[in-house]
mmCIF file of C-alpha atoms and ligand atoms in Angstrom:
data_model
loop_
_atom_site.group_PDB
_atom_site.id
_atom_site.type_symbol
_atom_site.label_atom_id
_atom_site.label_comp_id
_atom_site.label_asym_id
_atom_site.label_seq_id
_atom_site.Cartn_x
_atom_site.Cartn_y
_atom_site.Cartn_z
ATOM 1 C CA MET A 172 -166.588 -192.887 -117.673
ATOM 2 C CA SER A 173 -167.498 -189.232 -117.968
ATOM 3 C CA VAL A 174 -164.024 -188.473 -119.377
ATOM 4 C CA CYS A 175 -164.848 -190.532 -122.505
ATOM 5 C CA TYR A 176 -168.244 -188.885 -122.882
ATOM 6 C CA ALA A 177 -169.568 -192.427 -122.820
ATOM 7 C CA GLY A 178 -170.948 -192.555 -119.317
ATOM 8 C CA GLY A 179 -171.118 -189.287 -117.388
ATOM 9 C CA MET A 180 -174.378 -188.052 -115.888
ATOM 10 C CA LYS A 181 -175.205 -186.180 -119.091
ATOM 11 C CA GLU A 182 -174.880 -189.361 -121.184
ATOM 12 C CA VAL A 183 -176.846 -191.356 -118.601
ATOM 13 C CA ASN A 184 -179.690 -188.835 -118.882
ATOM 14 C CA ILE A 185 -179.612 -188.982 -122.699
ATOM 15 C CA LEU A 186 -179.820 -192.776 -122.609
ATOM 16 C CA ASN A 187 -182.641 -192.648 -120.054
ATOM 17 C CA ASP A 188 -184.568 -190.201 -122.249
ATOM 18 C CA GLN A 189 -184.221 -192.548 -125.216
ATOM 19 C CA LEU A 190 -185.309 -195.547 -123.148
ATOM 20 C CA THR A 191 -188.278 -193.573 -121.828
ATOM 21 C CA VAL A 192 -189.455 -192.808 -125.376
ATOM 22 C CA SER A 193 -188.972 -196.423 -126.416
ATOM 23 C CA PHE A 194 -190.820 -197.884 -123.399
ATOM 24 C CA LYS A 195 -193.698 -195.453 -123.883
ATOM 25 C CA GLN A 196 -193.965 -196.363 -127.560
ATOM 26 C CA ASP A 197 -194.086 -200.054 -126.654
ATOM 27 C CA ASP A 198 -196.500 -199.402 -123.785
ATOM 28 C CA VAL A 199 -194.141 -201.004 -121.260
ATOM 29 C CA PRO A 200 -194.551 -199.959 -117.601
ATOM 30 C CA PHE A 201 -191.203 -198.697 -116.325
ATOM 31 C CA GLN A 202 -189.244 -196.689 -113.779
ATOM 32 C CA ILE A 203 -185.763 -195.491 -114.760
ATOM 33 C CA ASP A 204 -183.094 -193.817 -112.683
ATOM 34 C CA GLY A 205 -179.458 -192.911 -113.250
ATOM 35 C CA HIS A 206 -176.345 -192.895 -111.059
ATOM 36 C CA THR A 207 -172.648 -192.412 -111.636
ATOM 37 C CA VAL A 208 -169.703 -193.568 -109.530
ATOM 38 C CA GLU A 209 -166.090 -192.375 -109.530
ATOM 39 C CA ARG A 210 -164.765 -195.634 -111.003
ATOM 40 C CA GLN A 211 -166.690 -198.739 -111.911
ATOM 41 C CA CYS A 212 -163.604 -200.983 -111.993
ATOM 42 C CA ASN A 213 -163.018 -200.618 -108.242
ATOM 43 C CA MET A 214 -165.245 -202.416 -105.717
ATOM 44 C CA GLN A 215 -164.838 -199.671 -103.105
ATOM 45 C CA TYR A 216 -166.551 -197.168 -105.377
ATOM 46 C CA LEU A 217 -169.433 -199.575 -106.018
ATOM 47 C CA ALA A 218 -170.318 -199.763 -102.319
ATOM 48 C CA GLU A 219 -172.287 -196.524 -102.583
ATOM 49 C CA LEU A 220 -174.721 -198.333 -104.909
ATOM 50 C CA ASP A 221 -175.539 -201.091 -102.416
ATOM 51 C CA LYS A 222 -178.603 -199.324 -101.024
ATOM 52 C CA ILE A 223 -179.802 -198.079 -104.422
ATOM 53 C CA VAL A 224 -179.422 -201.020 -106.797
ATOM 54 C CA PRO A 225 -181.695 -203.591 -105.023
ATOM 55 C CA ARG A 226 -184.683 -201.379 -105.844
ATOM 56 C CA TYR A 227 -184.278 -202.116 -109.566
ATOM 57 C CA ASP A 228 -184.959 -205.112 -111.821
ATOM 58 C CA ALA A 229 -182.023 -204.555 -114.182
ATOM 59 C CA LEU A 230 -178.884 -202.436 -114.619
ATOM 60 C CA MET A 231 -177.329 -200.882 -117.712
ATOM 61 C CA SER A 232 -173.634 -200.116 -117.500
ATOM 62 C CA MET A 233 -171.993 -197.322 -119.493
ATOM 63 C CA ALA A 234 -168.480 -198.330 -118.363
ATOM 64 C CA CYS A 235 -166.091 -200.565 -120.312
ATOM 65 C CA GLY A 236 -166.474 -204.347 -120.259
ATOM 66 C CA ALA A 237 -164.404 -204.617 -117.066
ATOM 67 C CA GLY A 238 -166.607 -202.156 -115.167
ATOM 68 C CA CYS A 239 -169.711 -203.908 -116.423
ATOM 69 C CA GLN A 240 -168.417 -207.251 -115.105
ATOM 70 C CA TYR A 241 -167.570 -205.790 -111.719
ATOM 71 C CA LEU A 242 -171.109 -204.469 -111.431
ATOM 72 C CA ALA A 243 -172.463 -207.956 -112.178
ATOM 73 C CA GLU A 244 -170.130 -209.410 -109.531
ATOM 74 C CA ARG A 245 -171.261 -206.899 -106.910
ATOM 75 C CA PHE A 246 -174.969 -207.481 -107.617
ATOM 76 C CA PRO A 247 -175.226 -211.182 -108.542
ATOM 77 C CA ASP A 248 -179.052 -211.294 -108.391
ATOM 78 C CA ILE A 249 -179.672 -208.456 -110.856
ATOM 79 C CA PRO A 250 -179.076 -208.683 -114.613
ATOM 80 C CA VAL A 251 -176.498 -206.204 -115.959
ATOM 81 C CA TYR A 252 -176.502 -205.084 -119.604
ATOM 82 C CA PRO A 253 -173.707 -203.206 -121.392
ATOM 83 C CA ALA A 254 -174.818 -199.881 -122.873
ATOM 84 C CA ILE A 255 -171.653 -199.423 -124.935
ATOM 85 C CA ASN A 256 -169.246 -201.569 -126.955
ATOM 86 C CA THR A 257 -165.663 -201.524 -125.649
ATOM 87 C CA MET A 258 -163.312 -201.109 -128.609
ATOM 88 C CA PHE A 259 -159.776 -200.632 -127.271
ATOM 89 C CA ILE A 260 -157.463 -199.347 -124.568
ATOM 90 C CA GLY A 261 -156.594 -195.756 -125.376
ATOM 91 C CA VAL A 262 -155.447 -192.354 -124.231
ATOM 92 C CA ASP A 263 -157.003 -188.878 -124.395
ATOM 93 C CA LYS A 264 -155.558 -186.843 -127.258
ATOM 94 C CA GLU A 265 -158.002 -183.975 -126.987
ATOM 95 C CA VAL A 266 -161.310 -183.473 -125.250
ATOM 96 C CA GLY A 267 -163.534 -186.236 -126.598
ATOM 97 C CA MET A 268 -160.863 -187.702 -128.870
ATOM 98 C CA PHE A 269 -159.111 -190.933 -128.009
ATOM 99 C CA GLU A 270 -156.256 -192.822 -129.602
ATOM 100 C CA GLU A 271 -155.851 -196.584 -129.437
ATOM 101 C CA ARG A 272 -152.612 -197.492 -127.689
ATOM 102 C CA CYS A 273 -153.052 -201.132 -126.705
ATOM 103 C CA ARG A 274 -155.052 -204.039 -128.039
ATOM 104 C CA ALA A 275 -154.391 -206.265 -125.031
ATOM 105 C CA CYS A 276 -152.489 -208.681 -127.261
ATOM 106 C CA GLY A 277 -151.254 -210.754 -124.351
ATOM 107 C CA ASN A 278 -147.663 -210.699 -125.574
ATOM 108 C CA CYS A 279 -146.399 -207.231 -124.697
ATOM 109 C CA VAL A 280 -143.171 -206.174 -126.411
ATOM 110 C CA LEU A 281 -143.034 -202.609 -125.046
ATOM 111 C CA GLY A 282 -139.873 -203.521 -123.118
ATOM 112 C CA LEU A 283 -138.085 -204.112 -126.434
ATOM 113 C CA THR A 284 -139.675 -201.288 -128.403
ATOM 114 C CA GLY A 285 -138.931 -198.372 -126.125
ATOM 115 C CA GLY A 286 -142.481 -198.239 -124.781
ATOM 116 C CA ILE A 287 -144.078 -197.693 -128.223
ATOM 117 C CA CYS A 288 -146.661 -200.301 -129.169
ATOM 118 C CA PRO A 289 -146.096 -201.709 -132.668
ATOM 119 C CA VAL A 290 -149.464 -203.466 -132.646
ATOM 120 C CA THR A 291 -151.521 -200.281 -132.409
ATOM 121 C CA ARG A 292 -149.132 -197.603 -133.684
ATOM 122 C CA CYS A 293 -147.988 -199.404 -136.870
ATOM 123 C CA ALA A 294 -150.681 -199.679 -139.556
ATOM 124 C CA LYS A 295 -149.541 -203.257 -140.268
ATOM 125 C CA SER A 296 -148.884 -204.166 -136.642
ATOM 126 C CA LEU A 297 -145.360 -205.209 -137.569
ATOM 127 C CA PHE A 298 -143.225 -206.669 -134.797
ATOM 128 C CA ASN A 299 -139.757 -206.618 -136.312
ATOM 129 C CA GLY A 300 -138.965 -203.315 -137.956
ATOM 130 C CA PRO A 301 -140.495 -201.097 -140.622
ATOM 131 C CA CYS A 302 -142.130 -202.234 -143.833
ATOM 132 C CA GLY A 303 -140.818 -201.372 -147.275
ATOM 133 C CA GLY A 304 -143.350 -198.579 -147.657
ATOM 134 C CA THR A 305 -142.117 -196.354 -144.861
ATOM 135 C CA ASN A 306 -141.391 -192.718 -145.750
ATOM 136 C CA ILE A 307 -138.785 -192.783 -142.965
ATOM 137 C CA THR A 308 -140.574 -190.464 -140.535
ATOM 138 C CA SER A 309 -144.111 -191.071 -141.769
ATOM 139 C CA CYS A 310 -146.244 -194.088 -142.558
ATOM 140 C CA GLU A 311 -147.071 -195.036 -146.123
ATOM 141 C CA ILE A 312 -150.793 -194.855 -145.371
ATOM 142 C CA ASN A 313 -150.650 -191.103 -144.758
ATOM 143 C CA LYS A 314 -147.792 -188.623 -144.536
ATOM 144 C CA ASP A 315 -149.431 -187.105 -141.449
ATOM 145 C CA VAL A 316 -149.269 -190.424 -139.600
ATOM 146 C CA PRO A 317 -145.882 -191.043 -137.957
ATOM 147 C CA CYS A 318 -144.167 -194.331 -138.825
ATOM 148 C CA ALA A 319 -144.240 -196.304 -135.578
ATOM 149 C CA TRP A 320 -140.974 -198.017 -136.380
ATOM 150 C CA PHE A 321 -139.182 -194.727 -137.014
ATOM 151 C CA ASP A 322 -140.427 -193.557 -133.616
ATOM 152 C CA ILE A 323 -139.319 -196.837 -132.032
ATOM 153 C CA TYR A 324 -135.854 -196.406 -133.592
ATOM 154 C CA GLU A 325 -135.536 -192.825 -132.318
ATOM 155 C CA ARG A 326 -136.759 -193.761 -128.864
ATOM 156 C CA LEU A 327 -134.401 -196.748 -128.555
ATOM 157 C CA LYS A 328 -131.503 -194.558 -129.700
ATOM 158 C CA ALA A 329 -132.403 -191.913 -127.095
ATOM 159 C CA ILE A 330 -132.438 -194.427 -124.237
ATOM 160 C CA GLY A 331 -129.297 -196.272 -125.350
ATOM 161 C CA GLN A 332 -131.125 -199.493 -126.282
ATOM 162 C CA LEU A 333 -130.758 -199.522 -130.059
ATOM 163 C CA ASP A 334 -129.562 -203.133 -129.913
ATOM 164 C CA ASN A 335 -133.150 -204.119 -129.088
ATOM 165 C CA ILE A 336 -134.211 -203.373 -132.645
ATOM 166 C CA LYS A 337 -132.143 -206.346 -133.828
ATOM 167 C CA LYS A 338 -133.777 -208.754 -131.382
ATOM 168 C CA ILE A 339 -136.266 -210.834 -133.334
ATOM 169 C CA LYS A 340 -139.638 -210.989 -131.654
ATOM 170 C CA PRO A 341 -141.422 -214.327 -132.155
ATOM 171 C CA PRO A 342 -144.630 -214.436 -134.225
ATOM 172 C CA MET A 343 -147.671 -213.058 -132.438
ATOM 173 C CA GLU A 344 -150.642 -215.148 -131.462
ATOM 174 C CA TRP A 345 -153.229 -212.830 -132.914
ATOM 175 C CA GLN A 346 -156.281 -214.791 -131.787
ATOM 176 C CA ASN A 347 -156.314 -212.826 -128.515
ATOM 177 C CA THR A 348 -156.571 -209.403 -130.114
ATOM 178 C CA THR A 349 -159.549 -207.477 -131.397
ATOM 179 C CA ARG A 350 -159.401 -207.055 -135.150
ATOM 180 C CA GLY A 351 -158.481 -203.613 -136.460
ATOM 181 C CA VAL A 352 -159.115 -202.938 -140.135
ATOM 182 C CA PHE A 353 -157.627 -199.900 -141.850
ATOM 183 C CA VAL A 354 -158.763 -199.532 -145.418
ATOM 184 C CA GLN A 355 -156.877 -197.483 -147.971
ATOM 185 C CA GLU A 356 -159.080 -195.765 -150.542
ATOM 186 C CA GLY A 357 -157.827 -197.850 -153.436
ATOM 187 C CA TYR A 358 -158.874 -201.036 -151.676
ATOM 188 C CA GLU A 359 -162.317 -199.804 -150.583
ATOM 189 C CA GLU A 360 -164.295 -201.646 -153.267
ATOM 190 C CA ARG A 361 -162.458 -204.926 -152.719
ATOM 191 C CA PHE A 362 -162.922 -204.535 -148.964
ATOM 192 C CA GLU A 363 -166.630 -203.862 -149.240
ATOM 193 C CA LYS A 364 -167.159 -207.012 -151.310
ATOM 194 C CA LYS A 365 -165.411 -209.081 -148.668
ATOM 195 C CA GLU A 366 -167.314 -207.278 -145.917
ATOM 196 C CA LYS A 367 -170.614 -208.187 -147.583
ATOM 197 C CA LYS A 368 -169.575 -211.824 -147.715
ATOM 198 C CA GLY A 369 -168.775 -211.640 -144.009
ATOM 199 C CA ILE A 370 -165.044 -212.277 -144.562
ATOM 200 C CA LEU A 371 -164.062 -208.958 -143.000
ATOM 201 C CA SER A 372 -165.611 -206.568 -140.512
ATOM 202 C CA ARG A 373 -164.837 -202.920 -140.110
ATOM 203 C CA VAL A 374 -163.571 -201.495 -136.833
ATOM 204 C CA HIS A 375 -163.670 -197.703 -136.404
HETATM 205 S S1 SF4 B 70 -147.615 -204.981 -127.467
HETATM 206 FE FE1 SF4 B 70 -149.643 -205.861 -127.024
HETATM 207 S S2 SF4 B 70 -149.942 -205.669 -124.776
HETATM 208 FE FE2 SF4 B 70 -148.181 -204.360 -125.367
HETATM 209 S S3 SF4 B 70 -149.094 -202.326 -125.643
HETATM 210 FE FE3 SF4 B 70 -149.095 -203.325 -127.671
HETATM 211 S S4 SF4 B 70 -151.075 -204.375 -127.859
HETATM 212 FE FE4 SF4 B 70 -150.794 -203.808 -125.697
HETATM 213 S S1 SF4 B 71 -144.723 -197.251 -142.732
HETATM 214 FE FE1 SF4 B 71 -144.138 -197.656 -140.599
HETATM 215 S S2 SF4 B 71 -146.037 -197.481 -139.416
HETATM 216 FE FE2 SF4 B 71 -146.605 -197.610 -141.571
HETATM 217 S S3 SF4 B 71 -147.036 -199.766 -141.906
HETATM 218 FE FE3 SF4 B 71 -144.881 -199.452 -142.459
HETATM 219 S S4 SF4 B 71 -143.712 -199.856 -140.581
HETATM 220 FE FE4 SF4 B 71 -145.857 -199.636 -139.990
#
């Protein structure tokens, strides 16, 4: 994905340079090459690799987990290794800056929330209205962060679906989601102690 700066030709070359240094240091015989395709999550785009890939012993994928799996499906006899960790489903905010918009929770409520995701946009991932800390338009974690539930209210009002806000959404089954941890400064020390004990892990 060259648009994410995680897998364009430039990033492929950087990775190959690093691998070259590492293999040389370890005295491992090697031959490395790099290729990019338009989209790795579409089999049609992978066809152009059919004549190239069989020449190699292993593949490294700089696409998301889905693209990496498709590569493994297309070339079942060659091991495929992920070169990046897929964190979330997001949108481009600026060049090189992405914002999480979906955590693939498996229980989408966008139809009731005016198309605004409470899981990713609300700091507490609340499903049924704002918390007591809301500053009306902004979130209690930071006045520069919009309160998701204020935005949901405004959006539902604009599309004539304000009644939806009263519809109680059932509890989420969180086991399907990746864990997002937002730490307020005051809780940093407590968080770090738990992190050391392995109770929590940080997601950036
Ligand atoms: S409610 Fe769940 S599936 Fe829908 S956008 Fe939010 S995280 Fe994604
Ligand atoms: S202030 Fe709004 S966005 Fe922030 S945690 Fe509360 S409900 Fe969620």
